Amino acid sequence: MQWYLKVLKQYADFNGRARRTEFWMFTLFSAIASIVLGIIDTVIGTASVYGSGGTYFYSPGLLQGLYALAVLIPTLAVTVRRLHDTDRTGWWVLIALIPFVGGIVLLVFMCLDGTPGVNQYGMNPKQEVAGGYPQGGYPQQGYPQAGPQQGYPQQGGYQQPQQQYPPQQNYPQQPQA
C-alpha cells in the first residue's frame, strides 16, 4: 500500500526514476481497485454487459470510469519514471499505441532491471540516501566500494597447513668451522 500512496503523492512527477517494485505494486493495487469498482458498478447498475452468440462485452460503469480518469496521470508518470530507471526516455511510453507489439515491448521494458548507479535521469532508486551519500545497492560507477564484511573469522585450529609445491627437501647442514 505504501508504494501505491507514494505514486499518488508524486501525482504528476515525470522526473527521476522508479523501481520495479514501485511500478508493479501500483499496478497491482490499481487493478484490484478497478475490479472492485467494476463489481460495485455492476451491482448498482451503472455498468453493462451485452452481447450475443457467446460473445459478451463489458462496458465500465461510472465508478470504474472515474477511477480510471483519476489514476491516468499517476499511471503515465510512474511508467515514465520506470522507463527512466532503465535509461530510456519517457517517449517510449508511446510505443504502447502500436497494436499488439507495442504493449509487449513496453511490458518487457517494465520488467527489466534498472541501470546500476547514476544514470542521466538521477540516482539509483534502490539506494537509500543518508546524509547526502548513497548507501547500499550497486556501487557508484568509477568509485571502488568495499566488499561485504565476513561473518566470523576462521579459527586457526581448523585451517590446513600451507604447503609449498613442490615440497622442499631437508638437506643436512654442514657444521661451520
mmCIF file of C-alpha atoms in Angstrom:
data_model
loop_
_atom_site.group_PDB
_atom_site.id
_atom_site.type_symbol
_atom_site.label_atom_id
_atom_site.label_comp_id
_atom_site.label_asym_id
_atom_site.label_seq_id
_atom_site.Cartn_x
_atom_site.Cartn_y
_atom_site.Cartn_z
ATOM 1 C CA MET A 1 0.000 0.000 0.000
ATOM 2 C CA GLN A 2 2.926 2.360 0.694
ATOM 3 C CA TRP A 3 4.044 2.073 -2.941
ATOM 4 C CA TYR A 4 0.558 2.982 -4.169
ATOM 5 C CA LEU A 5 0.462 6.042 -1.931
ATOM 6 C CA LYS A 6 3.991 7.022 -2.968
ATOM 7 C CA VAL A 7 2.933 7.108 -6.618
ATOM 8 C CA LEU A 8 -0.165 9.154 -5.769
ATOM 9 C CA LYS A 9 1.984 11.640 -3.815
ATOM 10 C CA GLN A 10 4.128 12.048 -6.941
ATOM 11 C CA TYR A 11 0.927 12.600 -8.938
ATOM 12 C CA ALA A 12 2.406 14.326 -11.980
ATOM 13 C CA ASP A 13 6.147 13.937 -11.376
ATOM 14 C CA PHE A 14 7.669 12.745 -14.641
ATOM 15 C CA ASN A 15 11.252 13.299 -13.441
ATOM 16 C CA GLY A 16 13.522 10.801 -11.726
ATOM 17 C CA ARG A 17 13.421 7.030 -11.572
ATOM 18 C CA ALA A 18 11.008 4.396 -10.238
ATOM 19 C CA ARG A 19 11.843 0.891 -9.045
ATOM 20 C CA ARG A 20 10.119 -2.187 -10.431
ATOM 21 C CA THR A 21 8.511 -2.688 -7.029
ATOM 22 C CA GLU A 22 7.007 0.806 -7.097
ATOM 23 C CA PHE A 23 5.598 0.322 -10.605
ATOM 24 C CA TRP A 24 4.227 -3.196 -10.141
ATOM 25 C CA MET A 25 2.724 -2.594 -6.689
ATOM 26 C CA PHE A 26 0.936 0.490 -8.032
ATOM 27 C CA THR A 27 -0.280 -1.561 -10.999
ATOM 28 C CA LEU A 28 -1.484 -4.369 -8.706
ATOM 29 C CA PHE A 29 -3.427 -2.053 -6.386
ATOM 30 C CA SER A 30 -4.908 -0.183 -9.366
ATOM 31 C CA ALA A 31 -6.093 -3.459 -10.906
ATOM 32 C CA ILE A 32 -7.642 -4.591 -7.606
ATOM 33 C CA ALA A 33 -9.383 -1.224 -7.147
ATOM 34 C CA SER A 34 -10.668 -1.322 -10.725
ATOM 35 C CA ILE A 35 -12.071 -4.844 -10.286
ATOM 36 C CA VAL A 36 -13.787 -3.925 -7.013
ATOM 37 C CA LEU A 37 -15.265 -0.766 -8.540
ATOM 38 C CA GLY A 38 -16.373 -2.776 -11.587
ATOM 39 C CA ILE A 39 -18.242 -5.203 -9.333
ATOM 40 C CA ILE A 40 -19.882 -2.307 -7.485
ATOM 41 C CA ASP A 41 -20.832 -0.704 -10.823
ATOM 42 C CA THR A 42 -22.414 -3.964 -11.973
ATOM 43 C CA VAL A 43 -24.374 -4.365 -8.724
ATOM 44 C CA ILE A 44 -25.735 -0.811 -8.717
ATOM 45 C CA GLY A 45 -26.460 -0.947 -12.451
ATOM 46 C CA THR A 46 -24.080 1.669 -13.853
ATOM 47 C CA ALA A 47 -22.074 -0.921 -15.827
ATOM 48 C CA SER A 48 -23.472 -3.030 -18.613
ATOM 49 C CA VAL A 49 -22.736 -6.427 -20.067
ATOM 50 C CA TYR A 50 -24.042 -7.034 -23.549
ATOM 51 C CA GLY A 51 -23.507 -9.389 -26.421
ATOM 52 C CA SER A 52 -24.913 -12.416 -28.180
ATOM 53 C CA GLY A 53 -23.835 -15.764 -29.540
ATOM 54 C CA GLY A 54 -21.453 -16.485 -26.697
ATOM 55 C CA THR A 55 -19.522 -13.236 -27.121
ATOM 56 C CA TYR A 56 -20.092 -10.726 -24.361
ATOM 57 C CA PHE A 57 -18.674 -7.272 -23.809
ATOM 58 C CA TYR A 58 -18.308 -5.346 -20.584
ATOM 59 C CA SER A 59 -18.808 -1.604 -20.566
ATOM 60 C CA PRO A 60 -17.279 0.048 -17.496
ATOM 61 C CA GLY A 61 -19.558 1.946 -15.212
ATOM 62 C CA LEU A 62 -19.402 5.362 -13.644
ATOM 63 C CA LEU A 63 -17.196 4.494 -10.646
ATOM 64 C CA GLN A 64 -14.699 2.490 -12.670
ATOM 65 C CA GLY A 65 -14.511 5.213 -15.319
ATOM 66 C CA LEU A 66 -13.939 7.953 -12.735
ATOM 67 C CA TYR A 67 -11.197 5.878 -11.104
ATOM 68 C CA ALA A 68 -9.520 5.320 -14.489
ATOM 69 C CA LEU A 69 -9.514 9.080 -15.114
ATOM 70 C CA ALA A 70 -8.199 9.777 -11.596
ATOM 71 C CA VAL A 71 -5.182 7.457 -11.962
ATOM 72 C CA LEU A 72 -4.403 8.238 -15.615
ATOM 73 C CA ILE A 73 -1.761 10.893 -14.864
ATOM 74 C CA PRO A 74 -0.098 8.947 -11.985
ATOM 75 C CA THR A 75 -0.001 5.835 -14.190
ATOM 76 C CA LEU A 76 1.710 7.728 -17.000
ATOM 77 C CA ALA A 77 4.108 9.377 -14.528
ATOM 78 C CA VAL A 78 5.193 6.123 -12.859
ATOM 79 C CA THR A 79 5.550 4.465 -16.270
ATOM 80 C CA VAL A 80 7.815 7.273 -17.499
ATOM 81 C CA ARG A 81 9.875 7.115 -14.288
ATOM 82 C CA ARG A 82 10.163 3.337 -14.716
ATOM 83 C CA LEU A 83 11.440 3.854 -18.273
ATOM 84 C CA HIS A 84 13.938 6.369 -16.872
ATOM 85 C CA ASP A 85 15.195 3.687 -14.476
ATOM 86 C CA THR A 86 16.074 1.518 -17.486
ATOM 87 C CA ASP A 87 17.848 4.565 -19.021
ATOM 88 C CA ARG A 88 15.185 5.129 -21.682
ATOM 89 C CA THR A 89 13.377 8.329 -22.485
ATOM 90 C CA GLY A 90 9.764 8.694 -21.388
ATOM 91 C CA TRP A 91 8.660 8.964 -25.005
ATOM 92 C CA TRP A 92 8.934 5.164 -25.193
ATOM 93 C CA VAL A 93 5.525 5.093 -23.477
ATOM 94 C CA LEU A 94 4.028 5.940 -26.880
ATOM 95 C CA ILE A 95 5.091 2.537 -28.215
ATOM 96 C CA ALA A 96 2.023 1.167 -26.426
ATOM 97 C CA LEU A 97 -0.074 2.799 -29.163
ATOM 98 C CA ILE A 98 1.220 0.244 -31.686
ATOM 99 C CA PRO A 99 -1.288 -2.637 -31.626
ATOM 100 C CA PHE A 100 -0.119 -5.955 -30.139
ATOM 101 C CA VAL A 101 3.652 -5.440 -30.419
ATOM 102 C CA GLY A 102 3.806 -2.092 -28.595
ATOM 103 C CA GLY A 103 2.228 -3.391 -25.414
ATOM 104 C CA ILE A 104 4.534 -6.400 -25.343
ATOM 105 C CA VAL A 105 7.638 -4.229 -25.811
ATOM 106 C CA LEU A 106 6.509 -1.875 -23.030
ATOM 107 C CA LEU A 107 5.805 -4.857 -20.757
ATOM 108 C CA VAL A 108 9.348 -6.137 -21.342
ATOM 109 C CA PHE A 109 10.765 -2.684 -20.536
ATOM 110 C CA MET A 110 8.773 -2.578 -17.297
ATOM 111 C CA CYS A 111 10.192 -5.974 -16.266
ATOM 112 C CA LEU A 112 13.855 -5.117 -16.906
ATOM 113 C CA ASP A 113 16.170 -4.259 -14.026
ATOM 114 C CA GLY A 114 17.179 -0.632 -13.678
ATOM 115 C CA THR A 115 20.546 0.810 -14.586
ATOM 116 C CA PRO A 116 23.030 0.355 -11.730
ATOM 117 C CA GLY A 117 24.380 3.564 -10.245
ATOM 118 C CA VAL A 118 23.561 7.029 -11.503
ATOM 119 C CA ASN A 119 22.157 7.483 -14.998
ATOM 120 C CA GLN A 120 21.066 10.610 -16.887
ATOM 121 C CA TYR A 121 17.727 10.622 -15.020
ATOM 122 C CA GLY A 122 19.107 10.579 -11.491
ATOM 123 C CA MET A 123 20.232 8.375 -8.621
ATOM 124 C CA ASN A 124 19.504 4.671 -8.453
ATOM 125 C CA PRO A 125 16.189 4.368 -6.543
ATOM 126 C CA LYS A 126 17.450 1.184 -4.873
ATOM 127 C CA GLN A 127 19.992 3.251 -2.972
ATOM 128 C CA GLU A 128 18.911 4.977 0.206
ATOM 129 C CA VAL A 129 20.285 8.486 0.594
ATOM 130 C CA ALA A 130 21.560 9.221 4.105
ATOM 131 C CA GLY A 131 23.478 12.408 4.760
ATOM 132 C CA GLY A 132 23.881 13.041 1.040
ATOM 133 C CA TYR A 133 25.763 9.804 0.422
ATOM 134 C CA PRO A 134 24.224 6.779 -1.310
ATOM 135 C CA GLN A 135 24.010 3.661 0.818
ATOM 136 C CA GLY A 136 23.669 0.036 -0.290
ATOM 137 C CA GLY A 137 22.525 -1.050 -3.728
ATOM 138 C CA TYR A 138 25.001 -1.022 -6.562
ATOM 139 C CA PRO A 139 28.395 0.697 -6.197
ATOM 140 C CA GLN A 140 28.764 4.084 -7.839
ATOM 141 C CA GLN A 141 30.367 3.876 -11.237
ATOM 142 C CA GLY A 142 34.008 4.909 -11.177
ATOM 143 C CA TYR A 143 34.375 4.551 -7.414
ATOM 144 C CA PRO A 144 35.532 1.332 -5.759
ATOM 145 C CA GLN A 145 33.363 0.058 -2.948
ATOM 146 C CA ALA A 146 34.442 -2.170 -0.111
ATOM 147 C CA GLY A 147 33.338 -5.779 -0.373
ATOM 148 C CA PRO A 148 30.934 -7.372 2.072
ATOM 149 C CA GLN A 149 32.171 -7.992 5.592
ATOM 150 C CA GLN A 150 32.850 -11.606 6.509
ATOM 151 C CA GLY A 151 30.753 -13.083 9.300
ATOM 152 C CA TYR A 152 33.112 -14.888 11.664
ATOM 153 C CA PRO A 153 36.889 -15.064 11.338
ATOM 154 C CA GLN A 154 38.228 -18.508 10.609
ATOM 155 C CA GLN A 155 39.772 -20.143 13.634
ATOM 156 C CA GLY A 156 43.373 -21.303 13.369
ATOM 157 C CA GLY A 157 42.683 -24.864 14.560
ATOM 158 C CA TYR A 158 40.593 -25.659 11.506
ATOM 159 C CA GLN A 159 42.921 -24.455 8.779
ATOM 160 C CA GLN A 160 45.046 -26.823 6.764
ATOM 161 C CA PRO A 161 48.765 -26.139 6.910
ATOM 162 C CA GLN A 162 50.152 -24.229 3.961
ATOM 163 C CA GLN A 163 52.332 -26.412 1.744
ATOM 164 C CA GLN A 164 54.678 -25.328 -0.966
ATOM 165 C CA TYR A 165 54.681 -27.021 -4.305
ATOM 166 C CA PRO A 166 56.967 -28.843 -4.954
ATOM 167 C CA PRO A 167 57.727 -29.751 -1.347
ATOM 168 C CA GLN A 168 61.159 -28.668 -0.131
ATOM 169 C CA GLN A 169 63.566 -31.440 0.917
ATOM 170 C CA ASN A 170 65.541 -31.002 4.098
ATOM 171 C CA TYR A 171 69.262 -31.481 3.419
ATOM 172 C CA PRO A 172 71.653 -31.967 6.304
ATOM 173 C CA GLN A 173 73.567 -28.829 7.175
ATOM 174 C CA GLN A 174 77.376 -28.888 7.284
ATOM 175 C CA PRO A 175 78.793 -27.564 10.521
ATOM 176 C CA GLN A 176 80.562 -24.298 10.055
ATOM 177 C CA ALA A 177 84.158 -24.088 11.309
#
